[in-house]
CSV table of C-alpha atoms in Angstrom, one decimal:
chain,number,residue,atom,x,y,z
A,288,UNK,CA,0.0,0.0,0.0
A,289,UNK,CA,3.1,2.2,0.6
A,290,UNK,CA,1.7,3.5,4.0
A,291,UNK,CA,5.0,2.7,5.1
A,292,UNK,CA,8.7,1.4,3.6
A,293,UNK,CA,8.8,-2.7,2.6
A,294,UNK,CA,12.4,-2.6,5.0
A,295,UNK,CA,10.7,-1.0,8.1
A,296,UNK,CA,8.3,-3.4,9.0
A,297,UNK,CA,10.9,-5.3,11.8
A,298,UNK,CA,9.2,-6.3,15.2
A,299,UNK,CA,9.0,-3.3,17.7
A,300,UNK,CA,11.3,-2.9,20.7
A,301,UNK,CA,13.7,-5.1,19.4
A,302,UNK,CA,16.8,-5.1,22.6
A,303,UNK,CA,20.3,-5.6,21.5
A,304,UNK,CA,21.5,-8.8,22.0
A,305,UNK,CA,24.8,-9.7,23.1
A,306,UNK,CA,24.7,-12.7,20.7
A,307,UNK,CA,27.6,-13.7,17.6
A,308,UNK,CA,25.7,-13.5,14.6
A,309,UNK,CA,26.2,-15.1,11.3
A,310,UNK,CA,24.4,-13.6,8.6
A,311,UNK,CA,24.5,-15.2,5.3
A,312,UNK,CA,25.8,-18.6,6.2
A,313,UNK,CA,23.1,-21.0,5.8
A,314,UNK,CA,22.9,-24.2,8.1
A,315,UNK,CA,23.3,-27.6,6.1
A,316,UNK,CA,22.8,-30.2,8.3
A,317,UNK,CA,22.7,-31.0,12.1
A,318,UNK,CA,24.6,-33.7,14.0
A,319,UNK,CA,22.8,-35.1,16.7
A,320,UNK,CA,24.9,-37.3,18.5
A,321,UNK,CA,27.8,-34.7,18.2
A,322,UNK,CA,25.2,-32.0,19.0
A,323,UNK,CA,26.7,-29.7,16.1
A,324,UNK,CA,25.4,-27.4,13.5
A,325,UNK,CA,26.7,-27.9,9.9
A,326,UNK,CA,27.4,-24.6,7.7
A,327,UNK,CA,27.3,-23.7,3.8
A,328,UNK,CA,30.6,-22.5,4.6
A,329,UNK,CA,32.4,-25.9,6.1
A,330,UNK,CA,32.2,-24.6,9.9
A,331,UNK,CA,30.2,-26.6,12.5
A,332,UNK,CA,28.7,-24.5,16.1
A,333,UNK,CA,28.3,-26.7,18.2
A,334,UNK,CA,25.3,-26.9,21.2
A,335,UNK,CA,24.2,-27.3,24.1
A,336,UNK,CA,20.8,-26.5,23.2
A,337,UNK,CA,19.6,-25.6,20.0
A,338,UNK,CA,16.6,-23.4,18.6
A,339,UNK,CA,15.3,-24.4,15.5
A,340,UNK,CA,13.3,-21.6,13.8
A,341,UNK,CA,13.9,-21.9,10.3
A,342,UNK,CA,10.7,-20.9,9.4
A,343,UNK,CA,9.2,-21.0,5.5
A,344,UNK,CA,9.4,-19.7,2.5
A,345,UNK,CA,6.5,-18.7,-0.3
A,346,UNK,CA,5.6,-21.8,-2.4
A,347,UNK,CA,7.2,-20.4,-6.1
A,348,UNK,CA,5.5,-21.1,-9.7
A,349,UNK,CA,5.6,-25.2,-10.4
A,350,UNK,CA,6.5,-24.1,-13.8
A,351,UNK,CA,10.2,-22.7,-13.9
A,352,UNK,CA,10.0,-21.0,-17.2
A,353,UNK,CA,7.2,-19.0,-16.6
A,354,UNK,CA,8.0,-18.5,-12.6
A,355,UNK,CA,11.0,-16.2,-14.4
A,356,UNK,CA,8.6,-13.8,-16.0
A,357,UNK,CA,9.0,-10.0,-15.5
A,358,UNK,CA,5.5,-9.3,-13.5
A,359,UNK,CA,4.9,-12.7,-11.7
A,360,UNK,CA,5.9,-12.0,-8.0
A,361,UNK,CA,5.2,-13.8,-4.7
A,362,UNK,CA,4.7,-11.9,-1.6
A,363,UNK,CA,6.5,-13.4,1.3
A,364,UNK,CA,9.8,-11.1,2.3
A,365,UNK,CA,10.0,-7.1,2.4
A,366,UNK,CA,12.0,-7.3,-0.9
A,367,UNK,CA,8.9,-9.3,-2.6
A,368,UNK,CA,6.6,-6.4,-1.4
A,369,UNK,CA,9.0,-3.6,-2.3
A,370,UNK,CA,9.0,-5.4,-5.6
A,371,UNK,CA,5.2,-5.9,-5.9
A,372,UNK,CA,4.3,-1.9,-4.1
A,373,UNK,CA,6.7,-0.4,-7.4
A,374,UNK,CA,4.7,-2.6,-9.8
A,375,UNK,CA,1.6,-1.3,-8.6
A,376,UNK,CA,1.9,2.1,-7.9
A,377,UNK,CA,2.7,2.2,-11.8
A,378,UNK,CA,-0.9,1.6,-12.4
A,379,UNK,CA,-1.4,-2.2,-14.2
A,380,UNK,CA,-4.4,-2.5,-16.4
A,381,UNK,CA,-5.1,-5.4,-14.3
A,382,UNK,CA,-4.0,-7.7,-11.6
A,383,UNK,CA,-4.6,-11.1,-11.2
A,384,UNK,CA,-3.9,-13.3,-7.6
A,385,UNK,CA,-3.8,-16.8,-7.8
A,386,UNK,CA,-4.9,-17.8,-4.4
A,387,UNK,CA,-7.8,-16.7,-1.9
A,388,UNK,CA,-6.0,-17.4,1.2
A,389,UNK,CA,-5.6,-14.9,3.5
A,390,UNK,CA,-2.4,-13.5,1.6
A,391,UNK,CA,-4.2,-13.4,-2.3
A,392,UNK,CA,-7.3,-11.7,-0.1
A,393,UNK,CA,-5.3,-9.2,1.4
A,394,UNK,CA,-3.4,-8.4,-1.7
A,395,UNK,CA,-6.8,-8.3,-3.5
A,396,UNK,CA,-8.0,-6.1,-0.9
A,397,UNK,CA,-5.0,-3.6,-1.5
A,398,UNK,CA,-5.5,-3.4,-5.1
A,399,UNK,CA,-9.0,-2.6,-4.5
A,400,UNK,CA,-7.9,0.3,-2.5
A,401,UNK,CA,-5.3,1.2,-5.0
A,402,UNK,CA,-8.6,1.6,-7.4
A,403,UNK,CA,-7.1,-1.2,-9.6
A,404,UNK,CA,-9.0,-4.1,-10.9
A,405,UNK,CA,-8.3,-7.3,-10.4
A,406,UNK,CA,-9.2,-11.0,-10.7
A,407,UNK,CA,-8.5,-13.7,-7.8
A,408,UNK,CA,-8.4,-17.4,-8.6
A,409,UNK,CA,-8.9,-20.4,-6.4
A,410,UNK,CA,-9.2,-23.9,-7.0
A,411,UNK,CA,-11.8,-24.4,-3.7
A,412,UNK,CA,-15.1,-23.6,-3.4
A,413,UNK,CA,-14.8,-20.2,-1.8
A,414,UNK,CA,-11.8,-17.7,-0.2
A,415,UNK,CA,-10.5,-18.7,2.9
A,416,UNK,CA,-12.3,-22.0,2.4
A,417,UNK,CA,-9.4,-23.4,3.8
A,418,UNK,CA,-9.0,-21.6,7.1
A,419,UNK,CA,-12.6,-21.3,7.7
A,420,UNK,CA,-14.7,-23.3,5.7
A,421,UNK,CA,-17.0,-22.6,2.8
A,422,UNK,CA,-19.7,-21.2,4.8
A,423,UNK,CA,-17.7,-18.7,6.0
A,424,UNK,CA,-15.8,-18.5,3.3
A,425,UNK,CA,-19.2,-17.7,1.2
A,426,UNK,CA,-19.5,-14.4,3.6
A,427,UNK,CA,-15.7,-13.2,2.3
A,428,UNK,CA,-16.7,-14.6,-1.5
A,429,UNK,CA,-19.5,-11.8,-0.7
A,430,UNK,CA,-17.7,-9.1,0.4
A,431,UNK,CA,-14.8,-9.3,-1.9
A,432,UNK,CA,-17.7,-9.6,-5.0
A,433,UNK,CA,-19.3,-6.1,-3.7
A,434,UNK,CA,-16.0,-4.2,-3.3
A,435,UNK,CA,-15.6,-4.8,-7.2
A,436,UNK,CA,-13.4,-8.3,-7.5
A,437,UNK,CA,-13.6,-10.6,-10.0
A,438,UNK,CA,-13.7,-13.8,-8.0
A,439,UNK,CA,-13.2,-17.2,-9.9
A,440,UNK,CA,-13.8,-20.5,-7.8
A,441,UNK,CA,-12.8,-23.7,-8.7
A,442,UNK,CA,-10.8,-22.2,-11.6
A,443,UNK,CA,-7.0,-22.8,-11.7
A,444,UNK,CA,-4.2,-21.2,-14.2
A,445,UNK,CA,-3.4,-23.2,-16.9
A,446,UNK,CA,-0.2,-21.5,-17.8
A,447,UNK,CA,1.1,-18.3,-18.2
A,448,UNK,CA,2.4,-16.6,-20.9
A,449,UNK,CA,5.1,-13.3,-22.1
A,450,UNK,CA,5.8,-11.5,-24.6
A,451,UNK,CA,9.1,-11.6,-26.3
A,452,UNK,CA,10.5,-9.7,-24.1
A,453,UNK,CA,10.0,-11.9,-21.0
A,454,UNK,CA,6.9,-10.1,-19.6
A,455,UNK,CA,3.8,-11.2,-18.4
A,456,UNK,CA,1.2,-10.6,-20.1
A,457,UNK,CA,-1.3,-13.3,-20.6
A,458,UNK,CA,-2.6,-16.4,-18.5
A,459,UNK,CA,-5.1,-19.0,-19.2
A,460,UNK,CA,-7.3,-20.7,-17.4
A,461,UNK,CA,-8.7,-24.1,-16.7
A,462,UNK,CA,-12.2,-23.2,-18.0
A,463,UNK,CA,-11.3,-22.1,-21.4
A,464,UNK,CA,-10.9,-18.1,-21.0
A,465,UNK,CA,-7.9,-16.1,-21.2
A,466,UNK,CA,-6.8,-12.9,-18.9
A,467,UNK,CA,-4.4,-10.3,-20.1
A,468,UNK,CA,-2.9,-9.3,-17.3
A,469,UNK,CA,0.9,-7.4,-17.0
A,470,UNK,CA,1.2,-8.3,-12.8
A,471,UNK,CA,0.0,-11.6,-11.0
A,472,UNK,CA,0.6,-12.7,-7.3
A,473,UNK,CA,1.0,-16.4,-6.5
A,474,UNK,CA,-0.3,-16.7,-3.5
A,475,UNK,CA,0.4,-20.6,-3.3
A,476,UNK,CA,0.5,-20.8,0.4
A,477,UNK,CA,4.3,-22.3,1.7
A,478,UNK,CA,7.0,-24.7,2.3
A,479,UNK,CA,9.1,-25.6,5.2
A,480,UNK,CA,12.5,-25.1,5.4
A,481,UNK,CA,13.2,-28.7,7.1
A,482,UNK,CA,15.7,-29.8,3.9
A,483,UNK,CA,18.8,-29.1,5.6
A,484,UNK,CA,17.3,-31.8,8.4
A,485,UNK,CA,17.5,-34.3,6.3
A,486,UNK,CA,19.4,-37.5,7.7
A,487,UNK,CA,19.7,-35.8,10.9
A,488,UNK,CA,17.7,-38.1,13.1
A,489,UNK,CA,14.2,-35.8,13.7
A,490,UNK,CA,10.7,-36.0,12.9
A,491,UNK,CA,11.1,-33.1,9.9
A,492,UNK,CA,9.3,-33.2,6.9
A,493,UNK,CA,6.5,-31.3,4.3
A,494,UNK,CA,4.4,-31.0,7.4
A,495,UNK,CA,7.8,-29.4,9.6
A,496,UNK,CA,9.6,-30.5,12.8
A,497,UNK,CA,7.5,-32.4,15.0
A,498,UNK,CA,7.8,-31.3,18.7
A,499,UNK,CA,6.0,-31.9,21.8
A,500,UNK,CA,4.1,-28.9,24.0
A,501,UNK,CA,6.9,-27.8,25.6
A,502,UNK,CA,8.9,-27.2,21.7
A,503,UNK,CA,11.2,-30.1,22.6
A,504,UNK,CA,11.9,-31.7,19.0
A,505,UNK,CA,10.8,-35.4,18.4
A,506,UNK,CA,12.9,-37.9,16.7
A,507,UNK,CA,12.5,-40.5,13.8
A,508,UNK,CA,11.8,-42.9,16.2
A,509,UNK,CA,9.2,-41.1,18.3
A,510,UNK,CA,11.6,-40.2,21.1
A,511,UNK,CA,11.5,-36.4,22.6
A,512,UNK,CA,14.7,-34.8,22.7
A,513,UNK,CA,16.1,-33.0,25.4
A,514,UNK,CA,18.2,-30.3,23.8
A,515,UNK,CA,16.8,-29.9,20.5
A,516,UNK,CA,13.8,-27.4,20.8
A,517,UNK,CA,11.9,-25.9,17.5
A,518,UNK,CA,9.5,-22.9,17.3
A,519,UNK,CA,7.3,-20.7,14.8
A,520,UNK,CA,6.1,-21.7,11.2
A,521,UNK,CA,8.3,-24.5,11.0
A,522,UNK,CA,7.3,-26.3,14.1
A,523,UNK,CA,4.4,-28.9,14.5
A,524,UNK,CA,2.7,-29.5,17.9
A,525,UNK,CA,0.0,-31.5,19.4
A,526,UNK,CA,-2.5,-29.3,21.4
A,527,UNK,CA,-4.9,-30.8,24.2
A,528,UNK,CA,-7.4,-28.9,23.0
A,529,UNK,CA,-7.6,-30.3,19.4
A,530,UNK,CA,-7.5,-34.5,20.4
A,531,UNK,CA,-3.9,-34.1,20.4
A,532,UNK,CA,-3.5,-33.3,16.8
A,533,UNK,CA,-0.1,-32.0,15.6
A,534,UNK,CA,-0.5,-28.5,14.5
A,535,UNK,CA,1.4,-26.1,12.6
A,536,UNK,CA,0.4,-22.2,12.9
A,537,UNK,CA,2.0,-19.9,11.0
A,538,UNK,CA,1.1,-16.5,12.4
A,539,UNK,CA,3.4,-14.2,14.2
A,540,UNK,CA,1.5,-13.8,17.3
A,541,UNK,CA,2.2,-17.9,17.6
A,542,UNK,CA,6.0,-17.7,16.7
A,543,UNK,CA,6.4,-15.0,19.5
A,544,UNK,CA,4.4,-17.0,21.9
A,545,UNK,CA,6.3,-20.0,21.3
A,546,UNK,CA,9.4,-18.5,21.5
A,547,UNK,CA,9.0,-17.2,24.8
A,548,UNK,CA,8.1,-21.4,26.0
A,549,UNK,CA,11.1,-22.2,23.9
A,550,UNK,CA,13.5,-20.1,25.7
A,551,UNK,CA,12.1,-20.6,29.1
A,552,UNK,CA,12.4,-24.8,28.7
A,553,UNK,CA,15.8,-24.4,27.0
A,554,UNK,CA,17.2,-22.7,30.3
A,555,UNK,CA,15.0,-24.9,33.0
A,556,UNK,CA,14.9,-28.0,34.4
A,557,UNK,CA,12.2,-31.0,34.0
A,558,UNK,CA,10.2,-29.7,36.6
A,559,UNK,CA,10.0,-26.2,35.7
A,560,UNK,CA,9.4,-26.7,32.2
A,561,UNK,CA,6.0,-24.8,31.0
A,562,UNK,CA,3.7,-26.1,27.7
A,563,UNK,CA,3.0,-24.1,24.8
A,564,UNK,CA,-1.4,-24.2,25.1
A,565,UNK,CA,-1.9,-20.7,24.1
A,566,UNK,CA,-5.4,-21.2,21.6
A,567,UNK,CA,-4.5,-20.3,17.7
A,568,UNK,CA,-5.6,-16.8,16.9
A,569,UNK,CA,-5.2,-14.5,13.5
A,570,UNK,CA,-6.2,-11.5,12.1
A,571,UNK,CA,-7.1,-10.0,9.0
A,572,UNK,CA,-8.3,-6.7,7.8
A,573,UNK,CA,-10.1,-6.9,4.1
A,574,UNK,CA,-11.9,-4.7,2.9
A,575,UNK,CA,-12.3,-2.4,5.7
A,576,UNK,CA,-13.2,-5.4,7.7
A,577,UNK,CA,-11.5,-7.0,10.3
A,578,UNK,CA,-11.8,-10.6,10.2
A,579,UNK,CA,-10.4,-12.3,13.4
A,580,UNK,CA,-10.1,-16.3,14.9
A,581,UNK,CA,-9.5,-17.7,18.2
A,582,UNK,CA,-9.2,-21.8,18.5
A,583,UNK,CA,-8.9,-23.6,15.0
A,584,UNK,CA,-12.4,-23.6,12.9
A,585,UNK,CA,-11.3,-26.6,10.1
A,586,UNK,CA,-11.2,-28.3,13.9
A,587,UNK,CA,-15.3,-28.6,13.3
A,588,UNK,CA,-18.4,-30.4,11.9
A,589,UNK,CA,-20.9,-27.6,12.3
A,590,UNK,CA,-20.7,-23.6,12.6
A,591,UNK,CA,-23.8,-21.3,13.9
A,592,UNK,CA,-23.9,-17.8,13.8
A,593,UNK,CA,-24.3,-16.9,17.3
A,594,UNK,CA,-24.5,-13.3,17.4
A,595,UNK,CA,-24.9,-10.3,15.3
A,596,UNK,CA,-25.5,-10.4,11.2
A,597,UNK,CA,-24.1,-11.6,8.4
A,598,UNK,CA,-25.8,-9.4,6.1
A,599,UNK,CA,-24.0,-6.5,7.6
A,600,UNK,CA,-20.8,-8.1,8.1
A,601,UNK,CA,-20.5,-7.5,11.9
A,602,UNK,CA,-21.0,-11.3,13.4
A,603,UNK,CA,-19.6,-13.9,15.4
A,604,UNK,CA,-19.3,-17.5,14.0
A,605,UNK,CA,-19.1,-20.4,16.6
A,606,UNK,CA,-17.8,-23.5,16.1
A,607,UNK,CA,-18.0,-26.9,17.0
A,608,UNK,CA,-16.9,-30.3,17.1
A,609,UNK,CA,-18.9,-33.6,18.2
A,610,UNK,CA,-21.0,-31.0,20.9
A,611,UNK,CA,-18.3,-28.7,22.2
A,612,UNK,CA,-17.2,-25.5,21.0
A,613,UNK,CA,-13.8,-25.3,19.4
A,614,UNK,CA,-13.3,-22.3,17.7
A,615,UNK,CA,-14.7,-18.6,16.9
A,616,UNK,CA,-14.2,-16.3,14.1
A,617,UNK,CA,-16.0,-12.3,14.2
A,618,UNK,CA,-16.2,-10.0,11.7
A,619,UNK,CA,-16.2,-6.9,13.2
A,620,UNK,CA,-17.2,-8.4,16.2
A,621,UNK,CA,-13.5,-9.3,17.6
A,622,UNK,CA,-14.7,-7.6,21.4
A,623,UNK,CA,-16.1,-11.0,22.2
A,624,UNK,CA,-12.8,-13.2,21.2
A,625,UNK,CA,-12.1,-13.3,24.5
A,626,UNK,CA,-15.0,-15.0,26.2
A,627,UNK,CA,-15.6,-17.2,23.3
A,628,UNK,CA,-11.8,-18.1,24.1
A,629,UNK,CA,-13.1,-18.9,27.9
A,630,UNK,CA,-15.5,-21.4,26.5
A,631,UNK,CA,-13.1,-23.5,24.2
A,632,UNK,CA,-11.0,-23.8,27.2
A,633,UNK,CA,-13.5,-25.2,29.3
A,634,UNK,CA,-14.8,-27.6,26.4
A,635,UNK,CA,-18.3,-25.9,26.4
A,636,UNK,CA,-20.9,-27.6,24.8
A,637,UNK,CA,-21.7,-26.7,21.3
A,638,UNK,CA,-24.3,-25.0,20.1
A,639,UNK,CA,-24.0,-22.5,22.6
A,640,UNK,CA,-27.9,-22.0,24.4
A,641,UNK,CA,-27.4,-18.9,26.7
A,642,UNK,CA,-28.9,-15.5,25.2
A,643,UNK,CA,-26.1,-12.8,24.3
A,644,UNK,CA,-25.7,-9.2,23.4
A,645,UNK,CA,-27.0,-9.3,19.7
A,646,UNK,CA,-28.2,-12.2,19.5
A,647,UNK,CA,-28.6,-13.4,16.3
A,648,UNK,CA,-32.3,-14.4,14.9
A,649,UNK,CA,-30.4,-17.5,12.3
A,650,UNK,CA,-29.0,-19.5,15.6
A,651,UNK,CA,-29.3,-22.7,13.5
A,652,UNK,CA,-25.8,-24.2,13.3
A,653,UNK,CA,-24.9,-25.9,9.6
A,654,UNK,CA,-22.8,-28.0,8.3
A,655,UNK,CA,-19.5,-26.1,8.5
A,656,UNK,CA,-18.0,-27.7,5.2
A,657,UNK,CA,-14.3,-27.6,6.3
A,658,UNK,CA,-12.5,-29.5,3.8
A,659,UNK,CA,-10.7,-32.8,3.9
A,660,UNK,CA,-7.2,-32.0,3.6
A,661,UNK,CA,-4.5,-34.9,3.8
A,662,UNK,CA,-1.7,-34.3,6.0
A,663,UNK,CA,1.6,-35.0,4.8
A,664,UNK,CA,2.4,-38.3,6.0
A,665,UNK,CA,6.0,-39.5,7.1
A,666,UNK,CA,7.0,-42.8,5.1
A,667,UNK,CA,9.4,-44.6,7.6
A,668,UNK,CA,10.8,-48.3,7.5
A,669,UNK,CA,11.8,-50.0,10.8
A,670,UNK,CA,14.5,-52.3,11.2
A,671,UNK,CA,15.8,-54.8,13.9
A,672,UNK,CA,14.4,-57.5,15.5
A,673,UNK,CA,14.9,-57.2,19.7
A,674,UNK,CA,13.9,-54.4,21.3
A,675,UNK,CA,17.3,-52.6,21.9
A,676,UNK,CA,18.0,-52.9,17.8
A,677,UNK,CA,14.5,-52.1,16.5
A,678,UNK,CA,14.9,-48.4,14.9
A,679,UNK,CA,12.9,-46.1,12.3
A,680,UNK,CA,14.2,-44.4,9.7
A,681,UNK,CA,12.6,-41.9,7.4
A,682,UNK,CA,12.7,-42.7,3.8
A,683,UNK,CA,13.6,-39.6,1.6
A,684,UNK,CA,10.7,-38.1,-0.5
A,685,UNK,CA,10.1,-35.1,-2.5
A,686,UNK,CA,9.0,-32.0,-0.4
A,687,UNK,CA,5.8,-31.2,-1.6
């Protein structure tokens, strides 16, 4: 939007650290047993305990050739929006975002603002489909269609083509139209940086470093570490709250959270150790709306709009899962977060019967149509026979 430079968004009140850092040196591989840190450069650091935050990276163009066209840009580092803010403060006849999660809404959002058009593709059945469902997800389909978006569902890019100069200028799609376009977004969602785990002993993969609630890093064979700790994007942890399910959140609010159990369990003994069970929250503002989630809604089988109205976009969205509330998104609404937090903590029962402020006159929970997503699965052989010799060990795949 340019409200503000692409290099001054760091975190505030930042302290100076009296840490050696090494900038530009990428780590390669980890040692376990001689608790060591491989470098791109040949050196090793070795550990007593070790962080690992390594975080992700924006999923590029499957096709190569046409990722390298002048006008195709993801949006995942300060130089990627730099690059992206120059492109559209020169005024494109028309931007198209592949993508309607909540990176392709935003940026549709912005180029709304920016009074330019622009088209947004997505393969589901609605925006945000995957982080909220296609109910929900209908409500942001909605909004984006009446702030003047051309919103395709269920259509994908074919391919994308240049001119002979290298530059976008055309894509085409999977039902049969073309777009001419001169800048497009892939908003493909993200992949882990785990490679430079590979062969070192831990549970890392497509789906990130597995980790119990207090970040300590699990092994191939199931085993929690005691010095190896993970947090942010990268890492995947069970919550109580959610049957146990491993879950990775990739939200800043989370990554700081976690960091502060990270470095607390890193310093303490057994005993004293504390476990990451802070409930999943995000925020997004589109469209002059903010949208905002506490708990995880794709952890449901119905949703019911419990208070206000979705015709006027100010409403609260609850949750549940087999009768007990799990998770609550608002729209404009986000002043009641908090005590909708209170009941997913105490497992309330879903739908909610007690009257509220605003109380909605469509209490009628639905079908929340969160879709069936595969989780990437760990292929691992074991060998041995006794006991003492019986071992896993993961068998190398492509990331996804």
């Amino acid at each position: 939007m340019g409200q503000v430079p692409a290099r001054r968004t760091g975190l505030p009140r930042r302290d100076e650290l009296d840490a050696h850092w090494r900038f530009g040196v990428a780590a390669t591989g980890l040692d376990l047993s001689g608790k060591q840190v491989l470098l791109a450069d040949g050196a090793k650091v070795g550990f007593d305990r070790l962080l690992i935050a390594t975080g992700v990276r924006a999923r590029p163009w499957p096709n190569e050739a046409e990722a390298a066209l002048d006008g195709l840009f993801a949006l995942h580092t300060p130089e990627d929006a730099e690059g992206l803010r120059q492109r559209l403060a020169a005024g494109p006849g028309r931007v198209l975002v592949i993508g309607a999660g909540f990176t392709g809404c935003e940026d549709a959002s912005a180029c709304r603002e920016l009074d330019l058009q622009v088209t947004v593709l997505d393969r589901g059945p609605a925006p945000l489909a995957g982080a909220l469902g296609a109910v929900i997800g209908g409500v942001a389909a909605q909004m984006q269609r009446d702030n003047g978006v051309d919103l395709r569902c269920g259509v994908r890019v074919e391919s994308l083509e240049g001119d002979g100069s290298g530059r976008l200028r055309r894509a085409s799609l999977s039902d049969g139209s073309t777009l001419d376009v001169e800048v497009a977004v892939a908003a493909l969602g993200s992949i882990r940086n785990v490679e430079w785990l590979e062969g070192s002993g831990l549970a890392a993969g497509a789906w990130g470093v597995a980790c119990d609630t207090g970040c300590r890093a699990v092994d191939v064979n199931g085993l929690v570490t005691d010095d190896v700790f993970v947090a942010g994007d990268v890492a995947r942890c069970p919550h109580p709250v959610y049957d146990y399910q491993y879950l990775a959140l990739e939200h800043w609010g989370n990554a700081v959270a976690q960091a502060g159990i990270a470095a607390h369990n890193m310093i303490s003994t057994q005993s004293e150790r504390w476990p990451h069970l802070a409930l999943p929250e995000f925020w997004s503002t589109q469209f002059g709306t903010e949208i905002k989630s506490v708990g995880v809604p794709t952890h449901a089988d119905h949703v019911v709009v419990a208070q206000g109205s979705v015709a006027e976009r100010r409403f609260v969205a609850v949750y549940g899962y087999r009768g007990r509330i799990t998770a609550a998104v608002a729209f404009d609404q986000a002043k009641w977060l908090d005590f909708y937090a209170g009941l997913i903590d105490r497992a309330a029962p879903f739908p909610p019967s007690f009257r509220t402020v605003d109380q909605s006159t469509d209490g009628r929970p639905v079908a929340a149509e969160v879709p069936e997503r595969p989780t990437p699965q760990a292929t691992v052989v074991v060998t041995g026979h006794g006991p003492s010799e019986r071992r896993a060990t993961l068998v190398r795949r492509t990331y996804l």
